[in-house]
Each structure stands twice: as structure tokens, then as C-alpha cells.
XYZ file of C-alpha atoms in Angstrom:
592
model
C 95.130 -5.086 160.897
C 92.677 -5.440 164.265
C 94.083 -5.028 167.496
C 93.384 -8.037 169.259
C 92.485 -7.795 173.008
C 95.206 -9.740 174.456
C 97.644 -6.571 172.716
C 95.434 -3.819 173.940
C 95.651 -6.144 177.510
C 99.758 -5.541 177.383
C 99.626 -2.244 176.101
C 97.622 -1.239 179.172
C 99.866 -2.974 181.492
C 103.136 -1.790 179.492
C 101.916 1.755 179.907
C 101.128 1.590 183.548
C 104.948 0.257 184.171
C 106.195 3.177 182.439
C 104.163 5.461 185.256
C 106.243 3.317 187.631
C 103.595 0.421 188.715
C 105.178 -2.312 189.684
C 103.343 -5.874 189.256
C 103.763 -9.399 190.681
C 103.549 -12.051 188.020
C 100.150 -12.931 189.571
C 99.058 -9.758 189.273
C 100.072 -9.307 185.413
C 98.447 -12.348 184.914
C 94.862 -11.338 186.840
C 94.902 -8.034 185.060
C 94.966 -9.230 181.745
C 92.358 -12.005 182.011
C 90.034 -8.599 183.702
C 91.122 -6.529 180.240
C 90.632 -9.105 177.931
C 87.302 -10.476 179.689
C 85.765 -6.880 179.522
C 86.586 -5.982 175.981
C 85.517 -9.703 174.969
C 82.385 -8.416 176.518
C 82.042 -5.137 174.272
C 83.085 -2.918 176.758
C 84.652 -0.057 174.911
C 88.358 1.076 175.593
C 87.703 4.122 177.551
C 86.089 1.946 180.277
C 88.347 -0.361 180.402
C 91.018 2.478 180.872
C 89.227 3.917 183.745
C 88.226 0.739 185.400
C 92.002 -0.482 185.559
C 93.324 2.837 186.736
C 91.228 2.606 189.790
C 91.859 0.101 191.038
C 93.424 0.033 194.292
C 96.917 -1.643 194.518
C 97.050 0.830 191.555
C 95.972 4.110 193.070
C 98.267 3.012 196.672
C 101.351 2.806 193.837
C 100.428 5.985 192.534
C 100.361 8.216 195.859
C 103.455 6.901 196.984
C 105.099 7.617 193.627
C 104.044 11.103 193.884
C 105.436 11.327 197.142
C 108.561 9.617 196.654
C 109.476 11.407 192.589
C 106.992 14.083 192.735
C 104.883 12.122 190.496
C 101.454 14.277 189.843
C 102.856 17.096 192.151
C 102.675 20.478 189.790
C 103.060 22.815 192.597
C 106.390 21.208 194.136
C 105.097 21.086 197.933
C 105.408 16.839 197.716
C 101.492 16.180 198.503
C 98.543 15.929 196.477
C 95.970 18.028 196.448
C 92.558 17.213 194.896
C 92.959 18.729 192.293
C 96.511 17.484 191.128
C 95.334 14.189 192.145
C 91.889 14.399 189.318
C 94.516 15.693 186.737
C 96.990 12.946 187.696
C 93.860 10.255 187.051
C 92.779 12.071 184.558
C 96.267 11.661 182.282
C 96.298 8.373 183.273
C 93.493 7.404 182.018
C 93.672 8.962 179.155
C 97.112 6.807 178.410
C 95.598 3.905 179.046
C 92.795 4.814 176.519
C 95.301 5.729 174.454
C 96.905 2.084 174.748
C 94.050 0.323 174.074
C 93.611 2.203 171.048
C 96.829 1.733 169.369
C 97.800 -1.700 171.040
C 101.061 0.276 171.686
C 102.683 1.222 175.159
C 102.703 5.076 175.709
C 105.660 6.135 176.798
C 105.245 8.411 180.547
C 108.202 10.736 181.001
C 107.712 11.365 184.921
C 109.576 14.415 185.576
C 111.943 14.648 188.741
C 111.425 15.629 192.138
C 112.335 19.016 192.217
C 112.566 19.658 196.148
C 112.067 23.013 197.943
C 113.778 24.181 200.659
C 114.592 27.054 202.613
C 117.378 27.727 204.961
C 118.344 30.610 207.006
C 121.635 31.820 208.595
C 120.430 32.122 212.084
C 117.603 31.279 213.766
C 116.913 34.145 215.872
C 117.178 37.820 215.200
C 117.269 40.650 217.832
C 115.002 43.969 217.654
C 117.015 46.634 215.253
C 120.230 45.100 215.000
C 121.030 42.979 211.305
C 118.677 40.483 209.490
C 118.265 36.576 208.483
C 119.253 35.709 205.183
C 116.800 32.828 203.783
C 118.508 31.053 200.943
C 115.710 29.041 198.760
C 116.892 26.544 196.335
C 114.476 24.699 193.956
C 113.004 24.595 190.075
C 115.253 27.261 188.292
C 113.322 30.582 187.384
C 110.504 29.852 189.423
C 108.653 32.359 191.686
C 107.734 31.983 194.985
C 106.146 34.826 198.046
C 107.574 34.391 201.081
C 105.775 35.873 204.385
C 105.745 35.746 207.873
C 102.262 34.888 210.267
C 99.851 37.664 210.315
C 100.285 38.416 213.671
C 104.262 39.518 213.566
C 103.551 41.507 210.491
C 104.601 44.759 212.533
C 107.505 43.390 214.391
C 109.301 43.507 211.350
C 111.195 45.785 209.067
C 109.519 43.886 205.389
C 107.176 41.242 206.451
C 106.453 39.508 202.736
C 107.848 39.745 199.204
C 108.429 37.646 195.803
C 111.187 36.174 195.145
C 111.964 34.590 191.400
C 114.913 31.284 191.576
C 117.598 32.381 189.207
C 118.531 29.518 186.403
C 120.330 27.758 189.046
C 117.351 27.388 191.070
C 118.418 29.382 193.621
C 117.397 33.121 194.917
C 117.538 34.780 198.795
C 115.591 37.223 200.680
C 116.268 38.879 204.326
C 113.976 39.273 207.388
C 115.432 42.319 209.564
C 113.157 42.905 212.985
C 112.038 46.701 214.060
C 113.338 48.420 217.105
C 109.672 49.018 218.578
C 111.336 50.770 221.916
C 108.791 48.865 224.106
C 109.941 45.743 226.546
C 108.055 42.609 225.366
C 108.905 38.839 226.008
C 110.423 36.241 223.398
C 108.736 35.938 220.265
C 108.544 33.248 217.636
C 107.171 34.074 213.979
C 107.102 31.912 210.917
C 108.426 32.294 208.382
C 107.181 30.784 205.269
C 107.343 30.172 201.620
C 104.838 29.975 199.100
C 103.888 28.623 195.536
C 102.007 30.014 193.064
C 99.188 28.227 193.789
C 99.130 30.070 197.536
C 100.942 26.754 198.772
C 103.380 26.736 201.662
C 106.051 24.467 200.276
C 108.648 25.431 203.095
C 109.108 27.277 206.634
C 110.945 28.183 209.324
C 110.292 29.387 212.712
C 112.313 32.454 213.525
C 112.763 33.741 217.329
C 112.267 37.193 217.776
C 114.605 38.644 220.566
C 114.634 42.010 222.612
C 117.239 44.725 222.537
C 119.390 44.330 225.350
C 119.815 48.167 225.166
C 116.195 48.925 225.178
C 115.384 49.576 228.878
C 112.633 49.388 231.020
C 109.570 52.571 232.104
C 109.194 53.114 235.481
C 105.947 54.626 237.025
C 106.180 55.960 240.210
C 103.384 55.329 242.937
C 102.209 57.266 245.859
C 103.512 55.081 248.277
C 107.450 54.565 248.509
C 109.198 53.592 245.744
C 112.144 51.570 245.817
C 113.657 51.705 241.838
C 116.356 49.505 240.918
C 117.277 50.393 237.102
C 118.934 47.608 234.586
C 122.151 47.219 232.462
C 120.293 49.718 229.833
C 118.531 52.925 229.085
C 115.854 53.244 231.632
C 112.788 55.803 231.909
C 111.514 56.331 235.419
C 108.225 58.733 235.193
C 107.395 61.257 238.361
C 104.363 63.790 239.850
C 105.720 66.031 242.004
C 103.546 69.032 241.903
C 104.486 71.460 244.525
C 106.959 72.503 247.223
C 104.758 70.672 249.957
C 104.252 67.372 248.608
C 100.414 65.808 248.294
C 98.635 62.828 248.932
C 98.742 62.471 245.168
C 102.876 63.513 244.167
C 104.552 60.026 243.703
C 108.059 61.653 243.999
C 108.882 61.903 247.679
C 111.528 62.276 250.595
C 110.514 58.068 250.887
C 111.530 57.247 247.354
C 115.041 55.794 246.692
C 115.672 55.608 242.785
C 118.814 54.185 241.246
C 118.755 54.315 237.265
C 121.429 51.587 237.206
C 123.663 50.974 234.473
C 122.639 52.752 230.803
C 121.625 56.030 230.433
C 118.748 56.779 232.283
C 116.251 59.262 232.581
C 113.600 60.794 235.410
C 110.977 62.686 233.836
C 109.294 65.145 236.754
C 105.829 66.734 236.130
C 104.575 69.767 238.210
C 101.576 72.043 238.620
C 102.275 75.020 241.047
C 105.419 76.329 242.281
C 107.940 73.656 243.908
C 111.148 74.921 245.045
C 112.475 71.150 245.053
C 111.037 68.860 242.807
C 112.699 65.711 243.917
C 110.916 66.280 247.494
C 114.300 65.209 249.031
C 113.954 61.807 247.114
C 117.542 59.985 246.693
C 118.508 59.713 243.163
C 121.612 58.020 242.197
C 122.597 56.576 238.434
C 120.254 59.038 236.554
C 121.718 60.737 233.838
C 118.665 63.159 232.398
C 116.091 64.622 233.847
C 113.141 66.430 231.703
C 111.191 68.710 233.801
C 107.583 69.811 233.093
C 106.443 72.984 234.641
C 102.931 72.640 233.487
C 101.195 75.803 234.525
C 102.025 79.296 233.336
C 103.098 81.430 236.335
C 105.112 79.013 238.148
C 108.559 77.861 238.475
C 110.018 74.572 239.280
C 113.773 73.901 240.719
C 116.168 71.817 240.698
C 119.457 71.263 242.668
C 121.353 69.485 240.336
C 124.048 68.968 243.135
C 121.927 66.916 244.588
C 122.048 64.137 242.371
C 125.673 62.598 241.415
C 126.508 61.882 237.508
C 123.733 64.063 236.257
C 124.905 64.941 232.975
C 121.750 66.728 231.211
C 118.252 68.998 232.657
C 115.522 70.042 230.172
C 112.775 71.843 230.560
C 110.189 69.757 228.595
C 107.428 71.824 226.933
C 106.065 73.172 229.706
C 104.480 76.615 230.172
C 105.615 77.181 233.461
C 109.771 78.647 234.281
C 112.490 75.929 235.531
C 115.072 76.577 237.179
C 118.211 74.707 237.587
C 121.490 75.431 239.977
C 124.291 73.359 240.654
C 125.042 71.652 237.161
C 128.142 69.823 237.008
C 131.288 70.962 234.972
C 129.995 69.203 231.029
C 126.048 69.165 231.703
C 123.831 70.326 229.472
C 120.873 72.466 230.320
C 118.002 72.197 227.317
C 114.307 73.492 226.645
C 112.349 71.362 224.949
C 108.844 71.938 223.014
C 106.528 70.337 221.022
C 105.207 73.117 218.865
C 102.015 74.039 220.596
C 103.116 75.069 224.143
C 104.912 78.362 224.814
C 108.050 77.445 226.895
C 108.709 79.494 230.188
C 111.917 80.969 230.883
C 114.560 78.528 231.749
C 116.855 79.638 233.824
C 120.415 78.099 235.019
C 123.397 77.869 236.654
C 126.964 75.229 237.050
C 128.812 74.612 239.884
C 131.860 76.204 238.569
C 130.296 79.301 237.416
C 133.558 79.181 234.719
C 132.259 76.109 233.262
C 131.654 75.953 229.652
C 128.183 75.620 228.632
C 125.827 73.032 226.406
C 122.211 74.259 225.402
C 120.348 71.319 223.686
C 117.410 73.146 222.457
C 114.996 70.902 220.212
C 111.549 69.439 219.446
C 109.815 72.568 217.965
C 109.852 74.813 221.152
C 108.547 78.203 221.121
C 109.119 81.331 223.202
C 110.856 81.429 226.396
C 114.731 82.989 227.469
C 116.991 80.564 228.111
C 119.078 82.873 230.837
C 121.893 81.806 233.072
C 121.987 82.519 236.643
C 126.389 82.847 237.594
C 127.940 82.108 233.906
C 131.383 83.458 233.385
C 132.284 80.930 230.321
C 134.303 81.130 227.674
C 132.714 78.680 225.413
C 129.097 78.194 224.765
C 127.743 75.322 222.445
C 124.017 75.661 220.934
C 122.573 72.904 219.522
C 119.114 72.694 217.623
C 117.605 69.797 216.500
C 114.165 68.031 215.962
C 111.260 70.433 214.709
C 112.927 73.960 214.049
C 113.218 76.080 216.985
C 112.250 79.539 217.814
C 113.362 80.905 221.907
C 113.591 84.503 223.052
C 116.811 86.163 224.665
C 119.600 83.761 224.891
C 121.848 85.100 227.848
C 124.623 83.011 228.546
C 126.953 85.169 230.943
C 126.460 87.451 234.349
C 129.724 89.976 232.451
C 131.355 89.502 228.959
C 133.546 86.397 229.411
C 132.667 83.941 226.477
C 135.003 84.144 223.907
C 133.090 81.306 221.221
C 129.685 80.563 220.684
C 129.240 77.636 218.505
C 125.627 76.886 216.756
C 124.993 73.441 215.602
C 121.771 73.813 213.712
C 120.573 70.510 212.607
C 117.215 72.255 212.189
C 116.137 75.527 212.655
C 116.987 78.166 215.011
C 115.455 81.207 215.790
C 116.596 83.827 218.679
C 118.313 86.901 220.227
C 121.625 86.914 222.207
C 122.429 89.445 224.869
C 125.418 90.980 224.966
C 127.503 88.171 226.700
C 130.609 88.034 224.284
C 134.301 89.430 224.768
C 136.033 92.176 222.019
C 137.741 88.885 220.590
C 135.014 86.556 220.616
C 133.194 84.538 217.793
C 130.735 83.278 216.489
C 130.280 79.821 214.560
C 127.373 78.507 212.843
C 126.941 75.275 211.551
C 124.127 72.458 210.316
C 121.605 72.080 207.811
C 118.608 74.500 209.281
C 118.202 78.068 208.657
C 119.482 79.978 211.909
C 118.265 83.794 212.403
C 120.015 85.510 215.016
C 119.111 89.248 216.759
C 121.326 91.239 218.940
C 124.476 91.119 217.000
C 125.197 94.732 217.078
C 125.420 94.619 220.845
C 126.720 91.132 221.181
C 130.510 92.304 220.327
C 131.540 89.210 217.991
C 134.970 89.867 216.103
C 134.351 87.359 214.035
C 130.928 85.633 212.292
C 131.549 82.585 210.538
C 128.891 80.539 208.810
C 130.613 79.035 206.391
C 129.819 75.277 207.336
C 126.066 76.476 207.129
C 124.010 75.097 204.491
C 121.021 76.814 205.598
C 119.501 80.313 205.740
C 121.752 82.724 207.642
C 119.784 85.889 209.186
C 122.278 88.276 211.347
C 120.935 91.897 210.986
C 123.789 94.127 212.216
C 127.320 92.619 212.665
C 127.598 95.245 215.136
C 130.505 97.711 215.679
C 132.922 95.302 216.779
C 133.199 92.643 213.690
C 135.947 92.606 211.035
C 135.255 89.519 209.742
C 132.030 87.722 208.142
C 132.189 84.442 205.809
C 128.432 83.413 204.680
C 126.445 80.419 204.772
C 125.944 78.189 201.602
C 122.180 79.418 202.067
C 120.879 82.543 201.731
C 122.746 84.869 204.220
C 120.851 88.268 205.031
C 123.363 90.678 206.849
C 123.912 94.279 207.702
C 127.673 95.572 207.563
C 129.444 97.881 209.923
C 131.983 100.156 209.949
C 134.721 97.711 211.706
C 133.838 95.158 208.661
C 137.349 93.860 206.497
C 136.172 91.065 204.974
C 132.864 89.495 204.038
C 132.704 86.418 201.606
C 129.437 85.597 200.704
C 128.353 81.800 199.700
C 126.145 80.126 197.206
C 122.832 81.507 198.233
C 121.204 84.291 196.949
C 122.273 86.515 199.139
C 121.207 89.851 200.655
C 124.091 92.359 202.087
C 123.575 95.817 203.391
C 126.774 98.465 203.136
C 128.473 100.298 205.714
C 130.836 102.598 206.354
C 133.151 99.688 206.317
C 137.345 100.195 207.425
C 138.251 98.860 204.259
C 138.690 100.610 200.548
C 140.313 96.495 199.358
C 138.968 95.969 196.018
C 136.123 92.712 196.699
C 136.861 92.975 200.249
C 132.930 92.176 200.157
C 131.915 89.502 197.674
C 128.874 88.136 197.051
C 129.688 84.925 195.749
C 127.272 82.453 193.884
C 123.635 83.358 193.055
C 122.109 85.985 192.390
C 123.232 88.799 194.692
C 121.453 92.219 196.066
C 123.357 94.518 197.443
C 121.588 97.217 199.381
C 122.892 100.944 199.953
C 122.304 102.073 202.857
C 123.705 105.219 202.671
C 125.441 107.217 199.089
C 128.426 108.185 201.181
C 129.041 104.003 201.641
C 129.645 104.201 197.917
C 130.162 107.613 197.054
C 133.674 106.719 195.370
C 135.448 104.466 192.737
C 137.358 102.943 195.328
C 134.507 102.409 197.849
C 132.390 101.328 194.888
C 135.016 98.440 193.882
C 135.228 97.038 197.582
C 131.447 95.480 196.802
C 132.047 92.620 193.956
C 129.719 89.531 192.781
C 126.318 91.587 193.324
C 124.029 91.216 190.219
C 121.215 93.243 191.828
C 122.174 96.888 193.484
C 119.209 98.674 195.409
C 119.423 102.057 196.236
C 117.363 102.819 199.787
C 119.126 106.010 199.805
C 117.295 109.193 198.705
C 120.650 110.385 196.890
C 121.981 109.295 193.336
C 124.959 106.979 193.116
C 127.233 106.180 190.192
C 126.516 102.594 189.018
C 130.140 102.294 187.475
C 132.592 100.159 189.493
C 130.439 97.374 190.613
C 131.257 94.341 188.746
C 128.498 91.891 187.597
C 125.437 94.508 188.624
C 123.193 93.370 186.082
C 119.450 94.908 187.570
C 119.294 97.796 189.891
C 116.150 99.019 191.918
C 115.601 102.585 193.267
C 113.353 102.024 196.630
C 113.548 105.642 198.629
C 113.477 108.346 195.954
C 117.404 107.936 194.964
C 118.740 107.556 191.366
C 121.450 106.395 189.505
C 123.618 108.280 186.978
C 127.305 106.373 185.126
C 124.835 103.445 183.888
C 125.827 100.582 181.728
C 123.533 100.380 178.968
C 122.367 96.477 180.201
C 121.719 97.859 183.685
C 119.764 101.335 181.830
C 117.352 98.847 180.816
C 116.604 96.743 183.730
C 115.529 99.465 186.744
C 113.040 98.513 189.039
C 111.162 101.489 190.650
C 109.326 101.401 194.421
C 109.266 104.816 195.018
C 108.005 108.413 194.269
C 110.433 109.450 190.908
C 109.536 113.141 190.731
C 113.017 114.026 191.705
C 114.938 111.211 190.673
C 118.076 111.559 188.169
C 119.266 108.695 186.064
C 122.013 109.133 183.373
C 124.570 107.011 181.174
């Protein structure tokens, strides 16, 4: 049966209400005379569909319901753009066609608002201490990039990412701002989310505050400085290049600097010899000071007396020698390098020449003894850190007073010691880096113990004096002596030279984990079952001797290696077949 126009008329209008168009009776009425009118007139029903949906009072009805129910809005951010608004017509239209067609209403199913937002638990975050966590909530299992502006994309820690809504329509991400070290005012980023489309459907400004520990730099000028320090750490930067001051030094007898509260520092650069390089300058409230002796041939000094609560002097990678007396009673003295200049000699001194000492060595410095001027301590703390480390003779003492010297190696450590140590002293290594140390066999220790060493531990000769050696969990590399009871290797594969040693206790020596070498120095070290049993846990046994030793009696030698002419004889068929030769055999006797 034909569809007569006043049907397709109230289909059209029917189909419209279901979009949400509401209608005066007036209007109803108007409309359906236009429908009716044009299709009387042969218009066809796709024209009639696209000359009712524009029409004004229709389109007005239609933005507002997209911005009150989301009507048209794909991308969730509660505007239209053009292209959601052609696709919007675009359906429309083709309902209304549809309509006409059939002379039947078309059902619309609008779908609900789904709204976006974003929240965050604070609105401000400061430099390096915790983050904002941004809670989104919205269509479940939808994914959204969140960013902050372009130009805070270095102030913080992540400055975009994706985030996907679980099936609750919910999800959260965290903004965490860098400690950049650097004083800077307020800032205020945004922080926004976006659609798939590239759409920001949400935001929030975030304030961006300073560490109230981060302190100011101070450069000094030629004329008189007057230097009040803040609450926090402080950096106050000085030229003072000789022991007459010049029209260029900006550290002089006119300069009063007072680091304030924090822990401040006053770094000092010279150029020629300067027997005071504060120029008389009061200094009050400064806790380091890093000295730079730039040329070679020169030495700088400082009276650390001078300046009350100074509790650390470095000599910062310069080539020239610094000099330091007076340190107070827990001061550090340090050298400090940066892997391309050769430190000069740093010499020091306390005010209590009994004082125990702290050497901060770090940063990759090279060369240069580290000798002190009056020491009579007892204890003596080294610590490495930064790049690894290499310095020439430590020299702690003016007699043989210390009784400990403890190595912290965080990274590596590389130097001699003078013979500064007590009958009953010892010696303590511990840290990650590898730590090689010369002058043991003058340096008197009584007792070496690496044992909370996970790096390399290089010793040479214990020296006459030691009875006692525990290894690193690295690989330790020591020569025994003759005073030697006890020496428990670690993990590493380790390297142990005999001795003479005072003991005939079966595994007095061990090698422990890995895979062992034990060296002979000499045939008489060995030159008995009972001496032979002392040495357990070697896999590896190397002969430097030009004499032949019985191979029986040490436990686990798997591999042995004849290096200086000697031979073996009482071998284990595993180890007959696993001899390494370095040296000239005519003479050399091996036997089962």
C-alpha cells in the first residue's frame, strides 16, 4: 500500500522527537504543511530530509543537545567539531530519509554523556621531593595521552604517557618534578589530557615549586663583598691567586662572607703561590672549602683555624700542592680530580695533632701524595668514591701511632701507604670498587681484613708483621709472609703466593670459591706433607720455583703450571694430564 505524504510528514517529525527536538504545536503544524507541500510537488524524499534537518530552530536544538547529552560528540570533549557536526547531519538526514521511505518513525538511541575529568591530589609539587597523582574517570577501557606544555617538558621526571580507563572507567598517572639544582622562580605547567583524536578533553594547571634545600651561587666581585648565605646549601665562588692580592682576586681582607644556615661551601681558585688564600677575608658559617691550585709548581694554604665550623678542605683537581694546617678535631681533608689533571701533593695537618683522620678522596683523581704534616692518630678513615681513584704515597702519621685504617671503597682505589701503622694495627677494607694497595710489607698491619669487599683486592706483601688475612668477595691477589696464621680466601678467583708461614694447621690458608692459583714461591714453603696440607681450596698450583715439588697433599689441585724451570713428581693422574709449561723443560722432572 502507498505511503501517503501526510505519513511520511509524521514519520519525519516522529523521528526528529526521538533525536530530542522538541516542537510547539504551531510548529508541528507548519512543518507538516512544508513536508507535505514539497512532496505534493515531486520533490523526492531525500530532499525533503535534508531541507527539514536544516532548518534552524532545528540545528539551535541540535547543538545544545550535544552539549547538554553529548549528542554527536564521538570524542567525549562536550563540543563539536566540524567534523562530528557533518557526521551528526549526515545521520540525521539519513533518518529522516529513512522515514519518509517507510512512513515509519526511526527509532534514535542517543547514547549518554560520558563526562571526562581529571583530578589531582595537590596542586603544586616541589623540585625532587614526591609526585601528583591525576585520577581520570570516564568511558570504561578507553585510552587517553596525558602531557604537560612543551615548555616544562624538562622540569619534570616523565612529562607524557598513555593511560587506558579500566572497565570502571577509571585509570591514574603521576607527575613527579626533577631536582635541577639551579634557583629559578615559581612555575606553572599544564597539565593535560587527551583523546584519541589529539583532543584535550581535560586539564589542570600544576605549580611548580623550588627546593627549599637547594641554595643559592655566589660570585664574588673585585670590590668588597658583603655575603649573607640562606637557610640552605649555599655555593659562594672565589679568585684569589696569590699571596699579594691583585686588582683582579675577588677574595680579599674587605670581604665579609657568612654561609648562613645549610651546608655551605667556598670554592677558592689560584694561580701562583699564596700562602693565605682567604687574603685575611672573614669567613664565618662555611662548612667546605674546595681549593684549586691551578698551576703546577705552586702551593696554596690554608689556615683552617681561621675559619670557625669548618668541617671539610679539598684540594679540587688542581695541578698545583695545597696545603692545609689547623683542621679541627672531625674534619676531613680530601683531593679531588676529574680524570684529566694530575693532582699535586696535598698536604695537612689538625689542631690536635692526635686527632683521628677523614680522607675523602673522589671524582677520578690521579697522582699526587696525600701526606700529613703533625699526625699522631690512631684511626684513619679512607673513603673513595665517584670515578675510581688512583693517588701516590698515602702518609698519614709523623711516627707509628695509628692503630686502624679503614677503606671505604665505593669505587676504586689505587695507592701506597707509608709505614704509619703500630705492631697491633689493622687494616679494613670495604665497598664495591677494586682497591690495590702497595707498601704493606713495611706498613706493619697485624691484621688485613677485606672481607666486606666485593671488589678486587690487590695487597702484594702482607709484610712481616701480619698473622691474619680474610679476602675480599673479588678477586684478592696477595703475597704471604712468614708471621701469616690464617688466610681465608673469598669467592673470587683468587691469586695467593706462599711463605714461610708460622703455621703447619691443616687449611690454615684456604682459597675458598672460584677457581684458585696458588703460587710457590719457594719448594722449601711446601717441601713437606704437613706444609703441603696448610694450602687447601686451590684448583690451580704454579710452580715459580726452579726445584720439583710433590703435588700430593693439596686438596682440589686440579691444573698445575711449571713457570721457572721447576717440576712436579707424586702427581694425580687428573693433574698428569693438565700441566701448563712457560719455561725452558730441559731439566725438568715430573713423575706419578
Amino acid at each position: 500500500m502507498a505511503i501517503t505524504t501526510t505519513q511520511k510528514a509524521q514519520a519525519i517529525i516522529g523521528t526528529l522527537q526521538e533525536y530530542g527536538i522538541e516542537f510547539k504545536a504551531s510548529q508541528i503544524k507548519a512543518l507538516n504543511k512544508v513536508i507535505t507541500s514539497l512532496l505534493s510537488d515531486g520533490k523526492s524524499n531525500e530532499f525533503v530530509a535534508n531541507y527539514v534537518a536544516t532548518r534552524s530552530y532545528i540545528k539551535k536544538q541540535l547543538t545544545a543537545l550535544s552539549k547538554d547529552f553529548g549528542l554527536g560528540d564521538s570524542d567525549g570533549n562536550n563540543k563539536l567539531s566540524t567534523l562530528e557536526s557533518k557526521a551528526l547531519l549526515a545521520d540525521i538526514k539519513a533518518d529522516l530519509k529513512t522515514a519518509a521511505e517507510t512512513g515509519v518513525v526511526v527509532g534514535v538511541t542517543v547514547p549518554p554523556i560520558v563526562t571526562v575529568t581529571l583530578t589531582g591530589d595537590a596542586s603544586s609539587i616541589t623540585e625532587g621531593q614526591g609526585n601528583v597523582v591525576y585520577t581520570v574517570s570516564g568511558e570504561a577501557n578507553q585510552t587517553y595521552t596525558w602531557k604537560v606544555d612543551d615548555n616544562h617538558t624538562n622540569d619534570l621526571v616523565i612529562a607524557a604517557g598513555v593511560l587506558t580507563l579500566d572497565n570502571n572507567g577509571s585509570g591514574t598517572f603521576s607527575v613527579a618534578a626533577k631536582q635541577d639544582n639551579s634557583a629559578e622562580s615559581v612555575e606553572v605547567t599544564t597539565v593535560s589530557l587527551l583523546n584519541s583524536s589529539g583532543v584535550v578533553v581535560a586539564s589542570k594547571t600544576l605549580t611548580l615549586l623550588e627546593d627549599p634545600a637547594l641554595g643559592q651561587t655566589f660570585s664574588l666581585n673585585t670590590s668588597a663583598d658583603n655575603i649573607v648565605g640562606g637557610s640552605a646549601n649555599d655555593v659562594i665562588n672565589a679568585l684569589s691567586q696569590a699571596t699579594v692580592a691583585t686588582g683582579t682576586d675577588t677574595l680579599t681582607i674587605a670581604d665579609t662572607i657568612n654561609g648562613g644556615a645549610g651546608s655551605d661551601t667556598l670554592n677558592i681558585t689560584t694561580n701562583a703561590d699564596n700562602t693565605d688564600v682567604t687574603h685575611g677575608a672573614i669567613i664565618t658559617n662555611i662548612e667546605t672549602i674546595n681549593i684549586r691550585a691551578a698551576t703546577v709548581g705552586t702551593t696554596s694554604t690554608l689556615n683552617a683555624t681561621a675559619i670557625p665550623g669548618l668541617t671539610a678542605v679539598n684540594a679540587n683537581a688542581g695541578a698545583g700542592a695545597v696545603t692545609v694546617t689547623g683542621l679541627a678535631s672531625g674534619a676531613s681533608i680530601g683531593v679531588i680530580g676529574n680524570g684529566v689533571v694530575v693532582n699535586g701533593t696535598t698536604t695537612y695537618g689538625y689542631a690536635t695533632a692526635s686527632s683521628d683522620q677523614i680522607i675523602n678522596i673522589s671524582g677520578g683523581t690521579l697522582g699526587g701524595n696525600i701526606t700529613s704534616s703533625n699526625g699522631t692518630a690512631g684511626s684513619v678513615t679512607v673513603n673513595s668514591s665517584g670515578a675510581n681513584n688512583t693517588v701516590g704515597t698515602i702518609d698519614v702519621a709523623t711516627g707509628t701511632s695509628v692503630t686502624s685504617l679503614n677503606i671505604n671503597a665505593t669505587t676504586g682505589l689505587t695507592a701506597a701507604l707509608a709505614a704509619d701503622y703500630a705492631a697491633t694495627s689493622s687494616l679494613t677494607v670495604k665497598g664495591a670498587g677494586d682497591v690495590s694497595l702497595s707498601g704493606l710489607s713495611t706498613a706493619a698491619f697485624k691484621v688485613i681484613d677485606a672481607s666486606g669487599s666485593a671488589g678486587a683486592f690487590t695487597v702484594g706483601n702482607v709484610g712481616t708483621n701480619a698473622t691474619s688475612y680474610l679476602g675480599s668477595a673479588g678477586i684478592d691477589t696477595v703475597t704471604l709472609n712468614t708471621a701469616i696464621t690464617s688466610a681465608i680466601l673469598g669467592a673470587g678467583n683468587d691469586i695467593v703466593t706462599t711463605a714461610a708461614v708460622a703455621t703447619t694447621t691443616a687449611g690454615a690458608v684456604s682459597g675458598g670459591e672460584g677457581n684458585d692459583t696458588l703460587i710457590i714461591a719457594s719448594a722449601s714453603d711446601v717441601n713437606s706433607t704437613e706444609k703441603r696440607a696448610v694450602y687447601t681450596g686451590f684448583e690451580v698450583l704454579n710452580n715459580t720455583s726452579a726445584s720439583t715439588i710433590a703435588a700430593d697433599g693439596f686438596t682440589g689441585v686440579t691444573s698445575l703450571i711449571t713457570s721457572a724451570g721447576g717440576g712436579f713428581t707424586a702427581l694425580s693422574t687428573t693433574q698428569a694430564t693438565a700441566i701448563t709449561v712457560t719455561s725452558d723443560q730441559s731439566a725438568v722432572t715430573y713423575s706419578l
